[in-house]
Amino acid sequence: MGAENVFTAQVARLWLAPVGTVAPDGPTVAMPTGWYNIGMFTPDSLNWSTDPQFEETRAHQSNFPVKRWQTEDNATLEVDLLEWTLQSFQAVYGGGAVEKVTPSGGGTAYYKFTPPAIGQRVEVAACLELGDGPLRRMRRMIPRAEQAEGVEQTFEKTSSSTLPLRLSVLGSDVGAPYYDVISESWAAFNPTPTAP
């Protein structure tokens, strides 16, 4: 064990798809039909966090809890998108529609984007692809997620404006809310390592 197990995410891509789209069968195979790369994001914005919640029972006889149980779980994937496209706007706003408008009095046509109304947010599936060199590859699969935060943007003259994508993981009664697929060549994950 040593430096070969230190992970630096030199490659990072985020793929989105409609919920129910077939997931890739492995960490390096081509993405199946229906998935699209959401595009470039800032190098320091990629974050993953979990937030389990617990309840406790306390007793007068102990300064520590005598029992603790988990009551819920939460997970969030965050990136700040650099590319402004219809797909990135829909991802960041949780849906919405765009239409091409031709002014009735003549003039140049334009696009009109309308964010989704309350109750009309669209869930997505997500795949975070990470790599460190040719052998350490993984994909974090999220079958159901939803943009669950407001959109806050700045428009500075000296830097590019980003689109904040904040995906909150959703669960169901079937399957894991998220899971990782990891290259077999990443030997440190072998559940039955060979004896030295």
Short mmCIF file of N, CA, C and O in Angstrom, two decimals, residues 33-99:
data_model
loop_
_atom_site.label_atom_id
_atom_site.label_comp_id
_atom_site.label_asym_id
_atom_site.label_seq_id
_atom_site.Cartn_x
_atom_site.Cartn_y
_atom_site.Cartn_z
N THR A 33 -26.96 5.07 -24.95
CA THR A 33 -27.83 6.06 -25.58
C THR A 33 -28.71 6.73 -24.52
O THR A 33 -29.23 6.07 -23.63
N GLY A 34 -28.87 8.03 -24.67
CA GLY A 34 -29.72 8.78 -23.76
C GLY A 34 -28.96 9.65 -22.79
O GLY A 34 -29.50 10.61 -22.24
N TRP A 35 -27.69 9.34 -22.55
CA TRP A 35 -26.86 10.15 -21.66
C TRP A 35 -26.22 11.29 -22.43
O TRP A 35 -25.84 11.14 -23.59
N TYR A 36 -26.09 12.46 -21.81
CA TYR A 36 -25.39 13.58 -22.44
C TYR A 36 -24.43 14.22 -21.44
O TYR A 36 -24.70 14.29 -20.24
N ASN A 37 -23.28 14.62 -21.96
CA ASN A 37 -22.26 15.28 -21.14
C ASN A 37 -22.73 16.71 -20.92
O ASN A 37 -22.96 17.45 -21.87
N ILE A 38 -22.86 17.12 -19.66
CA ILE A 38 -23.37 18.45 -19.35
C ILE A 38 -22.36 19.55 -19.68
O ILE A 38 -22.71 20.72 -19.72
N GLY A 39 -21.11 19.18 -19.93
CA GLY A 39 -20.12 20.16 -20.38
C GLY A 39 -19.11 20.55 -19.32
O GLY A 39 -19.02 19.93 -18.26
N MET A 40 -18.36 21.58 -19.63
CA MET A 40 -17.28 22.01 -18.75
C MET A 40 -17.81 22.64 -17.47
O MET A 40 -18.86 23.29 -17.47
N PHE A 41 -17.06 22.43 -16.37
CA PHE A 41 -17.35 23.11 -15.12
C PHE A 41 -16.04 23.56 -14.49
O PHE A 41 -14.97 23.09 -14.86
N THR A 42 -16.12 24.48 -13.55
CA THR A 42 -14.91 25.04 -12.96
C THR A 42 -14.16 23.96 -12.18
O THR A 42 -14.76 23.06 -11.59
N PRO A 43 -12.81 24.03 -12.16
CA PRO A 43 -12.02 22.95 -11.57
C PRO A 43 -12.15 22.82 -10.06
O PRO A 43 -11.85 21.77 -9.50
N ASP A 44 -12.60 23.87 -9.40
CA ASP A 44 -12.68 23.82 -7.94
C ASP A 44 -14.11 23.67 -7.42
O ASP A 44 -14.34 23.77 -6.21
N SER A 45 -15.07 23.42 -8.29
CA SER A 45 -16.47 23.43 -7.87
C SER A 45 -17.06 22.05 -7.63
O SER A 45 -18.14 21.94 -7.05
N LEU A 46 -16.39 20.99 -8.05
CA LEU A 46 -16.94 19.65 -7.95
C LEU A 46 -16.91 19.17 -6.50
O LEU A 46 -15.84 19.02 -5.91
N ASN A 47 -18.09 18.96 -5.93
CA ASN A 47 -18.18 18.52 -4.53
C ASN A 47 -19.27 17.46 -4.38
O ASN A 47 -20.31 17.53 -5.03
N TRP A 48 -19.01 16.52 -3.50
CA TRP A 48 -19.98 15.49 -3.13
C TRP A 48 -20.10 15.53 -1.62
O TRP A 48 -19.09 15.57 -0.91
N SER A 49 -21.32 15.51 -1.10
CA SER A 49 -21.48 15.50 0.36
C SER A 49 -22.66 14.63 0.74
O SER A 49 -23.66 14.54 0.02
N THR A 50 -22.53 13.97 1.89
CA THR A 50 -23.63 13.22 2.48
C THR A 50 -23.98 13.86 3.82
O THR A 50 -23.14 14.48 4.47
N ASP A 51 -25.22 13.71 4.24
CA ASP A 51 -25.69 14.34 5.46
C ASP A 51 -26.68 13.42 6.18
O ASP A 51 -27.89 13.62 6.12
N PRO A 52 -26.16 12.38 6.87
CA PRO A 52 -27.05 11.50 7.62
C PRO A 52 -27.59 12.21 8.86
O PRO A 52 -26.91 13.05 9.45
N GLN A 53 -28.82 11.87 9.23
CA GLN A 53 -29.45 12.45 10.43
C GLN A 53 -29.70 11.34 11.44
O GLN A 53 -30.07 10.21 11.07
N PHE A 54 -29.51 11.67 12.72
CA PHE A 54 -29.63 10.68 13.78
C PHE A 54 -30.52 11.20 14.91
O PHE A 54 -30.65 12.41 15.11
N GLU A 55 -31.11 10.27 15.63
CA GLU A 55 -31.77 10.56 16.90
C GLU A 55 -31.01 9.81 17.99
O GLU A 55 -30.34 8.81 17.71
N GLU A 56 -31.12 10.31 19.23
CA GLU A 56 -30.37 9.72 20.33
C GLU A 56 -31.26 9.53 21.54
O GLU A 56 -32.22 10.27 21.75
N THR A 57 -30.91 8.53 22.34
CA THR A 57 -31.49 8.38 23.67
C THR A 57 -30.39 8.67 24.68
O THR A 57 -29.29 8.12 24.57
N ARG A 58 -30.70 9.53 25.63
CA ARG A 58 -29.74 9.88 26.68
C ARG A 58 -30.25 9.38 28.02
O ARG A 58 -31.45 9.31 28.25
N ALA A 59 -29.31 9.06 28.87
CA ALA A 59 -29.64 8.61 30.22
C ALA A 59 -28.92 9.48 31.24
O ALA A 59 -27.81 9.96 30.98
N HIS A 60 -29.56 9.66 32.36
CA HIS A 60 -28.95 10.46 33.42
C HIS A 60 -27.62 9.86 33.86
O HIS A 60 -26.72 10.57 34.31
N GLN A 61 -27.48 8.56 33.71
CA GLN A 61 -26.30 7.87 34.21
C GLN A 61 -25.10 7.95 33.26
O GLN A 61 -24.03 7.45 33.57
N SER A 62 -25.26 8.57 32.10
CA SER A 62 -24.15 8.61 31.13
C SER A 62 -24.04 9.99 30.50
O SER A 62 -25.05 10.63 30.20
N ASN A 63 -22.81 10.44 30.31
CA ASN A 63 -22.58 11.70 29.61
C ASN A 63 -22.60 11.52 28.10
O ASN A 63 -22.49 12.49 27.36
N PHE A 64 -22.70 10.28 27.66
CA PHE A 64 -22.76 9.96 26.24
C PHE A 64 -24.12 9.36 25.92
O PHE A 64 -24.78 8.80 26.79
N PRO A 65 -24.55 9.44 24.67
CA PRO A 65 -25.81 8.77 24.31
C PRO A 65 -25.71 7.28 24.59
O PRO A 65 -24.64 6.68 24.41
N VAL A 66 -26.80 6.69 25.05
CA VAL A 66 -26.81 5.25 25.29
C VAL A 66 -27.35 4.49 24.08
O VAL A 66 -27.20 3.27 23.99
N LYS A 67 -27.98 5.22 23.16
CA LYS A 67 -28.44 4.61 21.92
C LYS A 67 -28.53 5.69 20.86
O LYS A 67 -28.90 6.83 21.14
N ARG A 68 -28.18 5.33 19.65
CA ARG A 68 -28.27 6.26 18.51
C ARG A 68 -28.76 5.48 17.30
O ARG A 68 -28.32 4.36 17.05
N TRP A 69 -29.69 6.06 16.54
CA TRP A 69 -30.17 5.40 15.33
C TRP A 69 -30.35 6.44 14.23
O TRP A 69 -30.68 7.59 14.48
N GLN A 70 -30.08 5.99 13.02
CA GLN A 70 -30.17 6.89 11.86
C GLN A 70 -31.63 6.98 11.42
O GLN A 70 -32.33 5.98 11.29
N THR A 71 -32.08 8.21 11.19
CA THR A 71 -33.47 8.44 10.80
C THR A 71 -33.64 8.83 9.34
O THR A 71 -34.70 8.65 8.77
N GLU A 72 -32.61 9.38 8.74
CA GLU A 72 -32.69 9.74 7.32
C GLU A 72 -31.29 9.95 6.77
O GLU A 72 -30.30 9.95 7.50
N ASP A 73 -31.21 10.09 5.46
CA ASP A 73 -29.94 10.30 4.79
C ASP A 73 -30.14 11.28 3.65
O ASP A 73 -31.25 11.39 3.10
N ASN A 74 -29.11 12.01 3.33
CA ASN A 74 -29.14 12.97 2.22
C ASN A 74 -27.78 12.96 1.54
O ASN A 74 -26.76 12.71 2.18
N ALA A 75 -27.77 13.23 0.25
CA ALA A 75 -26.52 13.36 -0.49
C ALA A 75 -26.71 14.40 -1.59
O ALA A 75 -27.79 14.54 -2.15
N THR A 76 -25.64 15.14 -1.87
CA THR A 76 -25.70 16.23 -2.85
C THR A 76 -24.44 16.22 -3.71
O THR A 76 -23.34 16.02 -3.21
N LEU A 77 -24.64 16.45 -5.01
CA LEU A 77 -23.56 16.60 -5.96
C LEU A 77 -23.61 18.03 -6.50
O LEU A 77 -24.67 18.49 -6.92
N GLU A 78 -22.45 18.72 -6.47
CA GLU A 78 -22.41 20.12 -6.89
C GLU A 78 -21.32 20.37 -7.92
O GLU A 78 -20.22 19.86 -7.79
N VAL A 79 -21.65 21.15 -8.93
CA VAL A 79 -20.66 21.69 -9.87
C VAL A 79 -21.13 23.07 -10.32
O VAL A 79 -22.33 23.36 -10.29
N ASP A 80 -20.20 23.90 -10.72
CA ASP A 80 -20.52 25.19 -11.32
C ASP A 80 -20.23 25.10 -12.81
O ASP A 80 -19.06 25.04 -13.23
N LEU A 81 -21.29 25.06 -13.60
CA LEU A 81 -21.16 24.86 -15.05
C LEU A 81 -20.65 26.12 -15.73
O LEU A 81 -21.08 27.23 -15.42
N LEU A 82 -19.76 25.92 -16.69
CA LEU A 82 -19.22 27.03 -17.48
C LEU A 82 -19.98 27.24 -18.78
O LEU A 82 -20.05 28.36 -19.28
N GLU A 83 -20.54 26.17 -19.33
CA GLU A 83 -21.19 26.26 -20.64
C GLU A 83 -22.67 26.60 -20.50
O GLU A 83 -23.39 25.95 -19.75
N TRP A 84 -23.09 27.61 -21.22
CA TRP A 84 -24.49 28.02 -21.25
C TRP A 84 -25.15 27.40 -22.46
O TRP A 84 -24.91 27.79 -23.60
N THR A 85 -26.01 26.38 -22.22
CA THR A 85 -26.75 25.70 -23.28
C THR A 85 -28.16 25.46 -22.77
O THR A 85 -28.45 25.63 -21.57
N LEU A 86 -29.05 25.04 -23.64
CA LEU A 86 -30.40 24.69 -23.21
C LEU A 86 -30.34 23.59 -22.16
O LEU A 86 -31.02 23.64 -21.14
N GLN A 87 -29.50 22.57 -22.40
CA GLN A 87 -29.40 21.46 -21.46
C GLN A 87 -28.87 21.92 -20.11
O GLN A 87 -29.35 21.47 -19.06
N SER A 88 -27.89 22.81 -20.09
CA SER A 88 -27.35 23.27 -18.80
C SER A 88 -28.37 24.15 -18.07
O SER A 88 -28.50 24.07 -16.85
N PHE A 89 -29.11 24.98 -18.79
CA PHE A 89 -30.15 25.79 -18.15
C PHE A 89 -31.23 24.88 -17.54
O PHE A 89 -31.67 25.08 -16.41
N GLN A 90 -31.67 23.87 -18.30
CA GLN A 90 -32.69 22.96 -17.79
C GLN A 90 -32.18 22.17 -16.58
O GLN A 90 -32.92 21.93 -15.63
N ALA A 91 -30.91 21.78 -16.59
CA ALA A 91 -30.35 21.07 -15.45
C ALA A 91 -30.31 21.95 -14.21
O ALA A 91 -30.68 21.54 -13.11
N VAL A 92 -29.89 23.20 -14.39
CA VAL A 92 -29.71 24.12 -13.26
C VAL A 92 -31.04 24.61 -12.70
O VAL A 92 -31.19 24.80 -11.49
N TYR A 93 -32.03 24.80 -13.57
CA TYR A 93 -33.33 25.28 -13.10
C TYR A 93 -34.31 24.14 -12.82
O TYR A 93 -35.45 24.38 -12.43
N GLY A 94 -33.89 22.90 -13.03
CA GLY A 94 -34.77 21.77 -12.76
C GLY A 94 -35.82 21.55 -13.83
O GLY A 94 -36.90 21.02 -13.55
N GLY A 95 -35.52 21.92 -15.04
CA GLY A 95 -36.47 21.77 -16.14
C GLY A 95 -36.66 23.08 -16.86
O GLY A 95 -35.74 23.90 -16.95
N GLY A 96 -37.84 23.31 -17.34
CA GLY A 96 -38.12 24.52 -18.09
C GLY A 96 -38.21 24.25 -19.57
O GLY A 96 -37.93 23.14 -20.04
N ALA A 97 -38.61 25.27 -20.30
CA ALA A 97 -38.80 25.12 -21.75
C ALA A 97 -38.21 26.32 -22.47
O ALA A 97 -38.13 27.42 -21.92
N VAL A 98 -37.80 26.07 -23.71
CA VAL A 98 -37.30 27.15 -24.54
C VAL A 98 -38.11 27.16 -25.83
O VAL A 98 -38.52 26.10 -26.33
N GLU A 99 -38.39 28.33 -26.30
CA GLU A 99 -39.11 28.45 -27.57
C GLU A 99 -38.45 29.54 -28.41
O GLU A 99 -37.85 30.48 -27.89
#
